Coordinates of C-alpha atoms in Angstrom, one line a residue:
Chain E
M1 CA 0.0 0.0 0.0
S2 CA 1.2 3.5 -0.8
A3 CA 1.8 6.2 1.7
V4 CA -1.6 7.6 0.7
T5 CA -3.4 5.3 3.0
T6 CA -1.8 6.8 6.1
R7 CA -3.5 10.2 5.6
P8 CA -6.4 11.1 7.8
R9 CA -9.7 11.0 6.0
S10 CA -13.3 9.9 6.3
A11 CA -13.4 6.3 5.2
P12 CA -16.7 4.8 4.4
R13 CA -17.0 1.1 3.8
G14 CA -14.7 0.0 1.1
G15 CA -13.7 3.5 0.2
E16 CA -10.9 5.8 1.2
L17 CA -11.2 9.3 0.0
V18 CA -8.4 11.7 -0.7
A19 CA -10.4 14.1 -2.8
P20 CA -11.0 17.6 -1.4
V21 CA -14.1 18.1 0.7
R22 CA -14.6 21.6 -0.7
I23 CA -13.6 23.3 -4.0
T24 CA -11.7 26.5 -3.3
P25 CA -10.5 28.9 -6.0
L26 CA -7.0 27.4 -5.3
T27 CA -8.1 23.8 -6.0
A28 CA -9.9 25.0 -9.1
V29 CA -6.7 26.5 -10.4
Q30 CA -4.8 23.3 -9.5
H31 CA -7.3 21.1 -11.3
G32 CA -7.2 23.4 -14.4
L33 CA -3.4 23.2 -14.4
Q34 CA -3.4 19.4 -14.1
L35 CA -5.8 19.2 -17.1
A36 CA -3.6 21.7 -19.0
W37 CA -0.7 19.3 -18.4
R38 CA -2.9 16.6 -20.0
S39 CA -3.4 18.8 -23.1
V40 CA 0.4 19.4 -23.4
L41 CA 1.1 15.6 -23.0
K42 CA -1.4 15.0 -25.8
I43 CA 0.4 17.3 -28.1
K44 CA 3.7 15.5 -27.4
A45 CA 2.2 12.1 -27.8
N46 CA 0.5 12.8 -31.1
P47 CA 2.9 12.7 -34.0
E48 CA 0.4 14.2 -36.4
E49 CA 0.0 17.1 -34.1
V50 CA 3.7 17.7 -33.8
F51 CA 4.0 17.3 -37.5
G52 CA 1.2 19.8 -38.1
L53 CA 2.6 22.3 -35.6
M54 CA 6.1 22.1 -37.1
L55 CA 5.5 21.7 -40.8
Q56 CA 2.4 23.8 -41.4
P57 CA 4.3 27.0 -40.7
V58 CA 7.2 26.0 -42.9
M59 CA 4.7 25.2 -45.7
F60 CA 2.6 28.3 -45.4
V61 CA 5.5 30.8 -45.1
T62 CA 7.4 29.2 -47.9
L63 CA 4.5 28.9 -50.3
F64 CA 3.1 32.4 -49.7
V65 CA 6.5 34.2 -49.8
F66 CA 7.9 32.4 -52.9
V67 CA 4.7 31.9 -54.9
F68 CA 3.0 35.2 -54.3
G69 CA 5.9 37.4 -53.3
Q70 CA 7.2 38.6 -56.6
A71 CA 3.7 39.1 -58.1
M72 CA 2.5 41.0 -55.1
M73 CA 5.3 43.4 -54.4
G74 CA 7.9 43.0 -57.1
D75 CA 10.3 41.0 -55.0
W76 CA 9.8 38.3 -52.4
Q77 CA 11.8 39.9 -49.7
T78 CA 9.5 42.9 -49.4
Y79 CA 6.4 40.7 -49.4
R80 CA 8.1 38.4 -46.8
D81 CA 8.4 41.4 -44.4
F82 CA 4.8 42.4 -45.1
L83 CA 3.5 38.8 -44.7
M84 CA 5.2 37.6 -41.6
P85 CA 3.0 39.3 -39.0
G86 CA -0.1 38.3 -41.0
I87 CA 0.9 34.7 -41.3
I88 CA 1.7 34.5 -37.6
A89 CA -1.8 35.8 -36.9
Q90 CA -3.4 33.5 -39.5
S91 CA -1.6 30.4 -38.1
V92 CA -2.6 31.2 -34.5
I93 CA -6.2 32.0 -35.4
F94 CA -6.5 28.7 -37.3
A95 CA -4.9 26.9 -34.3
T96 CA -7.8 28.1 -32.1
M97 CA -10.0 25.8 -34.1
G98 CA -8.2 22.9 -32.3
T99 CA -9.7 24.0 -28.9
G100 CA -13.3 23.3 -30.0
F101 CA -12.2 20.2 -31.9
S102 CA -10.5 18.6 -29.0
L103 CA -13.3 19.6 -26.5
S104 CA -15.8 18.0 -28.9
Q105 CA -13.7 14.9 -29.1
D106 CA -13.6 14.6 -25.3
V107 CA -17.3 14.8 -25.2
E108 CA -17.7 12.2 -27.9
K109 CA -15.3 9.8 -26.3
G110 CA -16.9 10.0 -22.8
I111 CA -13.7 11.5 -21.3
F112 CA -15.8 14.6 -20.3
D113 CA -18.2 12.4 -18.4
R114 CA -15.3 10.9 -16.5
F115 CA -14.0 14.4 -15.5
R116 CA -17.5 15.5 -14.7
S117 CA -18.1 12.5 -12.4
L118 CA -14.9 13.3 -10.4
P119 CA -15.0 15.6 -7.3
I120 CA -13.1 18.4 -9.1
A121 CA -13.8 22.0 -9.9
R122 CA -16.6 22.2 -12.6
S123 CA -14.6 24.7 -14.6
A124 CA -11.4 22.6 -14.7
P125 CA -12.0 20.6 -17.9
L126 CA -12.7 23.9 -19.8
T127 CA -9.9 26.0 -18.3
G128 CA -7.5 23.1 -18.6
A129 CA -8.2 22.7 -22.3
I130 CA -7.8 26.4 -23.0
L131 CA -4.6 26.8 -20.9
G132 CA -3.1 23.8 -22.7
D133 CA -4.0 25.3 -26.0
L134 CA -2.3 28.5 -25.2
V135 CA 0.9 26.4 -25.1
R136 CA 0.0 25.1 -28.6
Y137 CA -0.6 28.6 -29.9
S138 CA 2.8 29.7 -28.4
I139 CA 4.6 26.9 -30.2
T140 CA 2.9 28.0 -33.4
V141 CA 4.1 31.6 -33.0
V142 CA 7.7 30.4 -32.3
M143 CA 7.7 28.0 -35.3
V144 CA 6.4 30.6 -37.8
M145 CA 8.9 33.1 -36.4
L146 CA 11.8 30.6 -36.8
V147 CA 10.8 29.9 -40.4
G148 CA 10.7 33.6 -41.1
L149 CA 14.1 34.1 -39.5
A150 CA 15.5 31.3 -41.6
I151 CA 14.5 33.0 -44.8
G152 CA 16.0 36.3 -43.7
F153 CA 13.2 38.1 -41.8
R154 CA 14.9 40.6 -39.5
P155 CA 12.1 42.8 -38.0
E156 CA 13.2 46.4 -37.1
G157 CA 11.2 46.2 -33.9
G158 CA 13.7 43.8 -32.6
V159 CA 13.1 41.1 -30.0
G160 CA 11.0 43.5 -27.9
G161 CA 8.7 44.3 -30.8
V162 CA 8.3 40.6 -31.7
V163 CA 7.6 39.6 -28.1
V164 CA 4.9 42.3 -27.7
A165 CA 3.4 41.5 -31.0
S166 CA 3.3 37.7 -30.1
A167 CA 1.7 38.5 -26.7
L168 CA -0.9 40.6 -28.5
V169 CA -1.9 37.8 -31.0
L170 CA -1.9 35.3 -28.1
L171 CA -4.3 37.5 -26.3
F172 CA -6.6 37.7 -29.3
A173 CA -6.3 33.9 -29.7
F174 CA -7.3 33.5 -26.1
A175 CA -10.4 35.5 -26.8
L176 CA -11.2 33.5 -29.9
C177 CA -10.7 30.1 -28.3
W178 CA -13.8 30.8 -26.1
M179 CA -15.7 31.1 -29.3
S180 CA -14.1 27.8 -30.5
A181 CA -15.0 26.2 -27.2
F182 CA -18.6 27.4 -27.5
V183 CA -18.8 25.9 -31.0
G184 CA -17.1 22.7 -29.7
M185 CA -19.7 22.3 -27.0
M186 CA -22.6 23.0 -29.3
A187 CA -21.7 20.9 -32.2
R188 CA -22.6 17.2 -32.4
T189 CA -19.4 15.9 -33.7
P190 CA -15.7 17.0 -34.0
M191 CA -16.1 17.0 -37.8
A192 CA -18.9 19.5 -37.5
V193 CA -16.7 21.8 -35.4
Q194 CA -14.0 21.6 -38.1
S195 CA -16.4 22.5 -41.0
F196 CA -17.9 25.3 -39.1
A197 CA -14.6 26.7 -38.0
M198 CA -13.2 26.6 -41.6
I199 CA -16.2 28.5 -43.0
L200 CA -15.7 31.1 -40.3
L201 CA -11.9 31.4 -40.1
F202 CA -11.1 31.5 -43.9
P203 CA -13.0 34.7 -44.6
L204 CA -11.9 36.2 -41.3
T205 CA -8.2 35.7 -42.0
F206 CA -8.1 36.1 -45.7
G207 CA -10.5 39.0 -45.7
S208 CA -8.1 41.0 -43.6
S209 CA -4.8 42.8 -44.0
A210 CA -2.9 39.6 -43.3
F211 CA -2.0 38.8 -47.0
V212 CA -3.1 41.8 -49.0
S213 CA -3.7 45.4 -47.9
P214 CA -7.4 46.3 -47.9
D215 CA -6.5 49.3 -50.1
D216 CA -5.9 46.9 -52.9
M217 CA -9.2 45.1 -52.5
P218 CA -12.4 45.9 -54.5
A219 CA -14.5 48.8 -53.2
W220 CA -17.2 46.6 -51.6
L221 CA -14.6 44.4 -49.8
A222 CA -12.1 47.1 -48.7
P223 CA -14.3 48.6 -45.9
I224 CA -15.2 45.2 -44.6
A225 CA -11.6 44.1 -44.5
A226 CA -10.5 47.3 -42.9
N227 CA -12.9 46.8 -40.0
N228 CA -12.2 43.1 -39.6
P229 CA -10.8 42.5 -36.1
V230 CA -8.1 40.4 -37.6
T231 CA -6.9 43.5 -39.6
H232 CA -6.5 45.4 -36.4
V233 CA -4.4 42.5 -34.9
V234 CA -2.2 42.2 -38.0
D235 CA -1.8 46.0 -38.3
A236 CA -0.8 46.1 -34.6
M237 CA 1.7 43.3 -35.1
R238 CA 3.1 44.9 -38.2
A239 CA 3.6 48.2 -36.5
L240 CA 5.2 46.5 -33.5
M241 CA 7.5 44.3 -35.6
L242 CA 8.3 46.6 -38.6
G243 CA 7.8 50.0 -37.1
G244 CA 4.9 52.5 -37.4
D245 CA 2.2 53.8 -35.2
A246 CA 1.0 50.9 -33.1
A247 CA -1.3 52.7 -30.6
G248 CA -4.5 52.7 -32.7
P249 CA -4.5 49.0 -33.9
V250 CA -3.3 47.9 -30.4
A251 CA -6.2 49.6 -28.8
W252 CA -8.6 48.1 -31.3
T253 CA -7.1 44.6 -30.7
L254 CA -7.5 45.0 -27.0
F255 CA -11.1 46.2 -27.6
W256 CA -12.0 43.2 -29.8
S257 CA -10.3 40.7 -27.4
V258 CA -12.4 42.0 -24.6
V259 CA -15.6 42.1 -26.6
I260 CA -15.1 38.6 -28.0
T261 CA -14.3 37.2 -24.6
A262 CA -17.2 39.0 -23.0
V263 CA -19.6 37.5 -25.5
F264 CA -18.2 34.0 -25.8
F265 CA -16.8 33.2 -22.4
P266 CA -20.3 33.2 -20.8
L267 CA -21.7 31.3 -23.9
A268 CA -18.9 28.7 -23.7
V269 CA -19.5 28.2 -20.0
W270 CA -23.3 28.0 -20.5
A271 CA -22.9 25.5 -23.3
Y272 CA -20.4 23.5 -21.2
R273 CA -22.8 23.3 -18.3
R274 CA -25.8 22.3 -20.4
R275 CA -23.9 19.6 -22.3
T276 CA -24.7 16.3 -20.8
Chain X
M1 CA -27.4 -3.6 5.9
T2 CA -27.6 0.0 4.9
D3 CA -28.5 1.2 1.4
A4 CA -25.8 2.7 -0.7
I5 CA -28.2 4.1 -3.3
R6 CA -31.8 5.1 -2.8
A7 CA -33.9 6.5 -5.7
E8 CA -37.5 7.2 -5.8
G9 CA -39.7 8.1 -8.8
L10 CA -36.9 9.1 -11.2
V11 CA -38.3 10.7 -14.3
K12 CA -36.3 11.9 -17.3
R13 CA -37.5 13.2 -20.6
F14 CA -35.4 14.0 -23.7
K15 CA -37.2 16.3 -26.1
G16 CA -40.6 14.9 -25.3
K17 CA -39.4 11.3 -25.3
T18 CA -39.7 9.7 -21.8
A19 CA -36.4 7.9 -21.0
L20 CA -37.3 7.2 -17.4
D21 CA -40.8 6.9 -16.2
G22 CA -40.8 6.7 -12.4
V23 CA -37.9 4.4 -11.5
D24 CA -37.4 3.4 -7.9
L25 CA -34.2 1.8 -7.0
T26 CA -32.3 0.6 -3.9
A27 CA -28.7 -0.8 -3.8
K28 CA -27.6 -2.5 -0.7
S29 CA -24.2 -1.6 0.6
G30 CA -21.5 -4.0 -0.4
A31 CA -23.7 -5.8 -2.9
V32 CA -24.1 -5.9 -6.7
L33 CA -27.3 -4.4 -8.1
G34 CA -27.8 -5.5 -11.7
V35 CA -29.9 -3.3 -13.9
L36 CA -31.0 -5.4 -16.8
G37 CA -32.7 -4.2 -20.0
P38 CA -32.4 -3.9 -23.7
N39 CA -31.0 -0.8 -25.5
G40 CA -33.1 2.2 -24.9
S41 CA -34.7 0.9 -21.7
G42 CA -33.2 3.7 -19.5
K43 CA -30.2 2.0 -18.0
T44 CA -27.6 4.6 -19.0
T45 CA -30.0 7.5 -18.1
T46 CA -30.3 5.9 -14.6
V47 CA -26.6 5.7 -14.2
R48 CA -26.1 9.3 -15.4
I49 CA -28.6 10.6 -12.9
L50 CA -27.0 8.6 -10.1
S51 CA -23.5 9.8 -11.0
T52 CA -24.6 13.5 -11.1
L53 CA -24.2 13.8 -14.9
L54 CA -27.9 14.4 -15.4
R55 CA -30.6 16.0 -13.4
P56 CA -33.8 14.1 -13.0
D57 CA -37.0 15.9 -14.2
A58 CA -38.8 14.4 -11.2
G59 CA -38.0 12.2 -8.3
H60 CA -34.9 12.2 -6.1
A61 CA -32.0 10.0 -5.3
T62 CA -29.4 9.8 -2.6
V63 CA -26.0 8.1 -3.0
G64 CA -24.1 7.3 0.2
G65 CA -26.7 9.5 2.0
F66 CA -26.0 12.5 -0.2
D67 CA -28.6 14.0 -2.6
V68 CA -27.5 13.8 -6.3
V69 CA -29.0 17.1 -7.2
S70 CA -28.2 19.3 -4.1
Q71 CA -24.9 17.7 -3.0
P72 CA -23.3 16.6 -6.3
H73 CA -19.7 17.2 -5.0
E74 CA -20.2 14.9 -2.0
V75 CA -21.7 12.2 -4.3
R76 CA -18.8 12.5 -6.7
R77 CA -16.4 11.8 -3.8
Q78 CA -18.1 8.5 -3.2
I79 CA -18.4 7.1 -6.7
G80 CA -16.4 5.7 -9.6
L81 CA -17.9 5.6 -13.1
T82 CA -17.0 3.3 -16.0
G83 CA -19.1 4.2 -18.9
Q84 CA -20.2 2.3 -22.0
Y85 CA -17.1 3.1 -23.9
A86 CA -13.6 3.2 -22.5
A87 CA -13.1 6.9 -21.5
V88 CA -9.4 6.9 -21.5
D89 CA -7.0 9.2 -23.3
A90 CA -5.8 7.2 -26.3
E91 CA -2.7 9.3 -26.7
L92 CA -1.7 9.1 -23.1
T93 CA 0.0 6.0 -21.6
G94 CA -1.6 3.8 -19.0
T95 CA 0.4 5.4 -16.3
Q96 CA -0.2 8.9 -17.5
N97 CA -4.0 8.3 -17.6
L98 CA -4.1 7.1 -14.0
V99 CA -1.6 9.6 -12.6
L100 CA -3.8 12.4 -14.1
I101 CA -6.9 11.1 -12.3
A102 CA -4.9 10.6 -9.1
R103 CA -3.5 14.1 -9.2
L104 CA -7.0 15.6 -9.8
L105 CA -8.2 13.7 -6.8
G106 CA -5.6 15.3 -4.6
F107 CA -2.8 12.6 -4.5
G108 CA 0.7 14.0 -4.3
R109 CA 3.1 13.3 -7.2
T110 CA 4.7 10.3 -5.5
D111 CA 1.5 8.9 -4.2
A112 CA -0.1 9.3 -7.6
R113 CA 2.6 7.3 -9.3
A114 CA 2.4 4.6 -6.6
R115 CA -1.4 4.4 -6.9
A116 CA -1.1 4.1 -10.8
K117 CA 1.5 1.4 -10.5
E118 CA -0.6 -0.6 -7.9
L119 CA -3.7 -0.4 -10.2
L120 CA -1.8 -1.3 -13.3
E121 CA -0.5 -4.4 -11.6
R122 CA -3.8 -5.3 -10.2
F123 CA -5.4 -5.2 -13.7
G124 CA -2.5 -7.0 -15.5
L125 CA -1.4 -3.9 -17.4
S126 CA 2.1 -3.5 -15.9
D127 CA 3.8 -4.5 -19.2
A128 CA 1.7 -1.9 -21.1
A129 CA 2.1 0.8 -18.4
D130 CA 4.3 3.1 -20.6
R131 CA 2.5 2.5 -23.9
P132 CA -0.1 4.9 -25.2
A133 CA -3.6 3.5 -24.6
K134 CA -4.4 3.6 -28.3
T135 CA -2.1 0.5 -28.7
Y136 CA -4.2 -1.4 -26.1
S137 CA -6.7 -4.1 -27.1
G138 CA -10.4 -3.6 -26.3
G139 CA -10.2 -5.6 -23.1
M140 CA -7.1 -3.8 -21.9
R141 CA -8.7 -0.4 -22.5
R142 CA -11.8 -1.5 -20.5
R143 CA -9.5 -2.6 -17.7
L144 CA -7.6 0.7 -17.8
D145 CA -10.9 2.5 -17.8
L146 CA -12.0 0.5 -14.8
A147 CA -8.7 1.2 -13.1
A148 CA -9.2 4.9 -13.7
S149 CA -12.6 4.8 -12.0
L150 CA -11.0 3.1 -9.0
V151 CA -8.1 5.5 -8.4
G152 CA -10.0 7.4 -5.6
R153 CA -11.0 4.1 -3.9
P154 CA -14.7 4.7 -4.4
A155 CA -17.2 3.1 -2.0
L156 CA -19.6 2.8 -4.9
L157 CA -18.8 1.8 -8.5
Y158 CA -21.1 2.3 -11.5
L159 CA -20.4 -0.1 -14.4
D160 CA -22.4 0.8 -17.4
E161 CA -22.4 -2.1 -19.8
P162 CA -18.8 -2.9 -18.9
T163 CA -18.4 -5.9 -21.2
T164 CA -20.3 -4.7 -24.3
G165 CA -18.2 -5.5 -27.3
L166 CA -15.7 -7.6 -25.4
D167 CA -14.7 -11.1 -26.5
P168 CA -15.8 -13.9 -24.1
H169 CA -12.4 -14.3 -22.6
S170 CA -12.1 -10.6 -21.7
R171 CA -15.6 -10.6 -20.5
I172 CA -14.9 -13.4 -18.0
G173 CA -11.7 -11.6 -17.0
L174 CA -13.7 -8.5 -16.2
W175 CA -16.2 -10.5 -14.2
E176 CA -13.4 -11.8 -12.0
V177 CA -12.3 -8.2 -11.4
V178 CA -15.8 -7.2 -10.4
R179 CA -16.0 -10.1 -8.0
G180 CA -12.7 -9.1 -6.5
L181 CA -14.0 -5.5 -5.9
V182 CA -17.1 -6.8 -4.3
S183 CA -15.0 -8.9 -1.9
D184 CA -13.2 -5.7 -1.0
G185 CA -16.5 -4.2 0.1
V186 CA -17.3 -2.0 -2.9
T187 CA -20.9 -1.6 -3.8
V188 CA -21.5 -2.1 -7.5
L189 CA -24.3 -0.9 -9.7
L190 CA -24.0 -2.9 -13.0
T191 CA -26.0 -2.3 -16.1
T192 CA -26.1 -4.9 -18.7
Q193 CA -28.1 -6.3 -21.6
Y194 CA -26.5 -9.7 -21.1
L195 CA -28.7 -11.8 -19.0
E196 CA -26.0 -14.2 -18.1
E197 CA -23.9 -11.3 -16.8
A198 CA -26.5 -10.2 -14.4
D199 CA -27.0 -13.8 -13.3
Q200 CA -23.3 -14.3 -12.8
L201 CA -22.6 -11.1 -10.8
A202 CA -25.7 -9.5 -9.3
D203 CA -27.1 -10.1 -5.8
D204 CA -30.3 -8.2 -6.8
I205 CA -31.6 -7.6 -10.3
M206 CA -34.0 -5.0 -11.5
V207 CA -35.4 -5.3 -15.0
L208 CA -36.0 -2.1 -17.0
D209 CA -38.1 -1.9 -20.0
H210 CA -39.0 1.4 -21.8
G211 CA -38.1 3.5 -18.7
R212 CA -40.1 1.4 -16.2
V213 CA -39.0 -1.2 -13.7
I214 CA -40.9 -4.3 -14.8
S215 CA -39.5 -6.7 -12.2
R216 CA -37.0 -6.9 -9.4
G217 CA -35.6 -9.5 -7.1
T218 CA -32.8 -11.9 -6.7
P219 CA -31.8 -13.9 -9.8
E220 CA -33.5 -16.9 -8.2
E221 CA -36.7 -15.1 -7.6
L222 CA -36.8 -13.8 -11.1
K223 CA -36.3 -17.2 -12.5
N224 CA -39.1 -18.6 -10.2
R225 CA -41.4 -15.9 -11.5
A226 CA -40.9 -17.0 -15.0
G227 CA -41.7 -20.7 -14.4
D228 CA -39.9 -23.1 -12.1
Q229 CA -37.9 -25.3 -14.4
V230 CA -37.4 -26.1 -18.1
L231 CA -37.3 -29.6 -19.4
Q232 CA -35.2 -30.0 -22.5
L233 CA -35.0 -33.0 -24.8
R234 CA -33.0 -33.8 -27.9
T235 CA -33.5 -37.0 -29.9
V236 CA -30.7 -38.9 -31.7
D237 CA -32.9 -39.2 -34.8
P238 CA -34.6 -35.9 -35.9
A239 CA -37.4 -38.0 -37.4
Q240 CA -38.4 -39.0 -33.9
L241 CA -38.7 -35.4 -32.7
P242 CA -42.5 -35.1 -33.4
L243 CA -43.2 -38.3 -31.5
A244 CA -41.0 -37.1 -28.6
S245 CA -42.9 -33.8 -28.6
R246 CA -46.2 -35.6 -28.4
I247 CA -45.0 -37.7 -25.5
V248 CA -43.6 -34.7 -23.5
E249 CA -46.8 -32.8 -24.2
A250 CA -48.9 -35.7 -22.9
V251 CA -46.9 -36.1 -19.7
T252 CA -46.7 -32.4 -18.8
S253 CA -50.0 -31.3 -20.3
T254 CA -48.2 -28.2 -21.5
P255 CA -47.6 -27.1 -25.0
V256 CA -43.9 -27.6 -26.0
T257 CA -41.7 -25.4 -28.1
T258 CA -39.4 -27.0 -30.6
D259 CA -36.2 -25.4 -31.9
G260 CA -34.5 -27.5 -34.5
L261 CA -33.7 -30.7 -32.7
L262 CA -34.6 -29.4 -29.3
V263 CA -37.9 -29.8 -27.4
S264 CA -38.4 -27.5 -24.4
V265 CA -41.3 -27.1 -22.0
P266 CA -41.7 -25.3 -18.7
V267 CA -42.5 -27.6 -15.9
T268 CA -43.6 -27.1 -12.3
D269 CA -43.3 -30.7 -11.0
S270 CA -39.9 -32.4 -11.4
G271 CA -41.8 -35.7 -11.0
V272 CA -42.5 -35.6 -14.8
L273 CA -38.9 -36.4 -15.5
P274 CA -39.0 -40.2 -14.7
E275 CA -42.4 -40.5 -16.3
T276 CA -41.1 -38.9 -19.5
V277 CA -38.1 -41.2 -19.6
R278 CA -40.3 -44.3 -19.1
R279 CA -42.7 -43.4 -21.9
L280 CA -39.9 -42.4 -24.3
D281 CA -38.3 -45.8 -23.6
E282 CA -41.6 -47.6 -24.2
Q283 CA -42.0 -46.0 -27.6
G284 CA -38.4 -46.7 -28.5
V285 CA -37.3 -43.0 -28.8
A286 CA -33.5 -42.8 -28.6
V287 CA -32.7 -39.7 -26.5
A288 CA -29.5 -37.8 -27.1
E289 CA -30.0 -35.3 -24.3
L290 CA -32.6 -34.9 -21.6
S291 CA -32.3 -32.2 -18.9
L292 CA -34.2 -30.3 -16.3
R293 CA -32.8 -26.9 -15.6
R294 CA -33.6 -23.5 -14.2
P295 CA -34.8 -21.1 -16.9
S296 CA -32.2 -18.7 -18.3
L297 CA -32.7 -15.0 -17.8
D298 CA -33.4 -14.8 -21.5
E299 CA -36.5 -16.9 -20.9
V300 CA -37.2 -14.8 -17.8
F301 CA -37.1 -11.6 -19.8
L302 CA -39.4 -13.1 -22.4
A303 CA -41.8 -14.1 -19.8
L304 CA -41.8 -10.7 -18.1
T305 CA -41.9 -8.4 -21.1
G306 CA -43.4 -10.5 -23.8
H307 CA -40.4 -9.9 -26.0
T308 CA -36.8 -11.0 -25.9
A309 CA -34.1 -8.7 -24.7
E310 CA -32.4 -8.6 -28.1
D311 CA -35.6 -7.9 -30.0
E312 CA -36.6 -4.5 -28.9
T313 CA -39.4 -3.9 -31.4
A314 CA -41.3 -7.2 -30.8
G315 CA -43.2 -5.9 -27.8
R316 CA -44.5 -2.8 -29.5
P317 CA -47.9 -2.6 -31.3
A318 CA -47.7 -4.2 -34.7
N319 CA -48.9 -1.1 -36.6
E320 CA -45.8 0.8 -35.4
G321 CA -43.7 -1.8 -37.2
I322 CA -45.7 -1.4 -40.4
S323 CA -45.6 2.3 -40.6
A324 CA -41.9 2.4 -40.0

C-alpha cells in the first residue's frame, strides 16, 4: 500500500477518500493546471499534431512568400516582411479551431463524463483545455517566427517588438478560443466543429490585411476588410515588428479581445454546463 | 445492511421522449445491483442521474446518503464511473492516464505514481504501463478505464455495460475483477443487456423496459417468477422429434416449443422427468440429451416483457412496425 493510506480521511466502507471536501479557487486552479498538463502531454504524444505544428508554418510561409511574393510586391523579400505578421496571426487563429475540436472529441469519447463525475472543480476541464491550447498557440508563433528568420526576416522592432506582437496575438487567440470552445460544446461531432470553423476562419483571416492590404481590394470588400478585427491585430503586429504607429491598432485589438471574450466566455460556460 | 443508493420516482424526458418513467431503486451496501434491460430501456440514463451527470426531471436520489442534485460534489467523492465506452485518453500511456486522475483527486506526485502502479499491476497492465492507450486491445482499454474509476478508492462503483463489445475471454476476466472488488466491500451498480452477466454477478436484479421497472428480485426469484424449471430433450434421430414432442406434451399437459432438434417445455413438477423417460423408452425413442434446468434469464425476460431482450421492437404494437 502506498503512503496515501496513512493520511487522515473519512473512510466509508470499502472506500478511502483523498479528494478535497470543498472546492476552493485554489483547488480550481490546480485542477485546471493538471488538465492543462494533459493537453500538453497529448500534443507531445500525437505525432500528427507535432508534424502539423512544425510543418504547417514551414509550408505556409514558404508557399506564400515564394509563390505570391514577386507578383504581389515586385520582390519576395518585401512581401516576406509584409507577410510575416499576417501569417503568424493566421496560423494562431487557425490553431484556435483545435480547442473546439478537442473539446468536442472529449465529449464524444466520454472523457468529459469521467471528468464531470470526479470531485473536481466544474470549470477545470474547460480552463485546462484552454490553458493547454495557449501552449500550442505559443509553439505555433515560435515556429512561424523561426521559419521567417530562416528566410531572412529581420524585423526592425527587434526582440521586444516581436515579443509584444506575439503576446498581442496570443491574447486575441485566447479570446477566440472561447468562441471555439462554444462551437465545440454546441456541435454534435468534432467534424462539424471543423467544418464550421473553416467556414468562419477562412473569410476572417483572408478578408483581412494579413495577406493583402485592404486598399488593394475591390471597393465593396475594402471597408469590410479594414474593419475586420483580424486586420487590427495584424496591423498592430506589423507596427510593432516593422515600425509604425501601433497605438491605434493595439487599442482596437484589446477592444476586440475584450468584446469577443465578454460574449463567448459566458456562452462557452453555458454550453459547457448544459452539455450532458 | 444500509442502502448505498436510494432512488424514488426518477423521471427523465429528452425532447418529449420519456427515457425514465418513475424508477425506484435501492442498492444495498456491499452488494451488486444488476440493472438489466435492452437498448433504450433507460439503463444509462439511470446511471447518469445517479452519477450526477444528469438532473432528473422528477423524483430524487441519494448516494451514500447525499442527494445527487443538491450535493453533487459529495456524491462524486463516493463514486467511480465506468461508462459504456472506455473513457481513457488514447494518446496518453496507461500510467499517465491514471496519474492524471490521481493528481486531480488530490494525490501528491509520488502517491499518484504509486497508486497508478498498484492499479496497473492489479489489472494486469504493468507490461503496457508506458505504452499509449491507443495501442491497447479492447479488453485492456476497459481494464484501464475501470482502473481509472477506482483511483480514488470509491465506495460505490457504476459499471455501465462494462463488457459490451468484449470477447468472451475478456468478459470473464472483467467478471473476475468485479467479484474481487465486491469482496473488498465495494458496492457495485452494474447495467447490462447480457442476462448471463446479471445472473453471474448480481445479488439483486431490476429489469428495466421502456423506462419502467418491470420486475425486481434476486436472480433466483426472477427465475421462479418465469416458471420453475425447463425440461429439454434432444433426440438422436430428428425423425423421432414429433413423436417425442407428443410424449412430452402428454406427460406435462403443457404445449412444448421445438427449436431444431430441441424440445423445451416449462414444468412445475420435477416428477415428470422419470415418467417422461419411461414413456420415451416404451415408444423406442433414442434420447441424445434430456435435462431439467432453471430457466435462463433470457427466458425470464421473455416471460416478463413478452419480447426478448435482443428484439426491442417485438413488444410494441404491430402497426408501429408497419408504418416504420
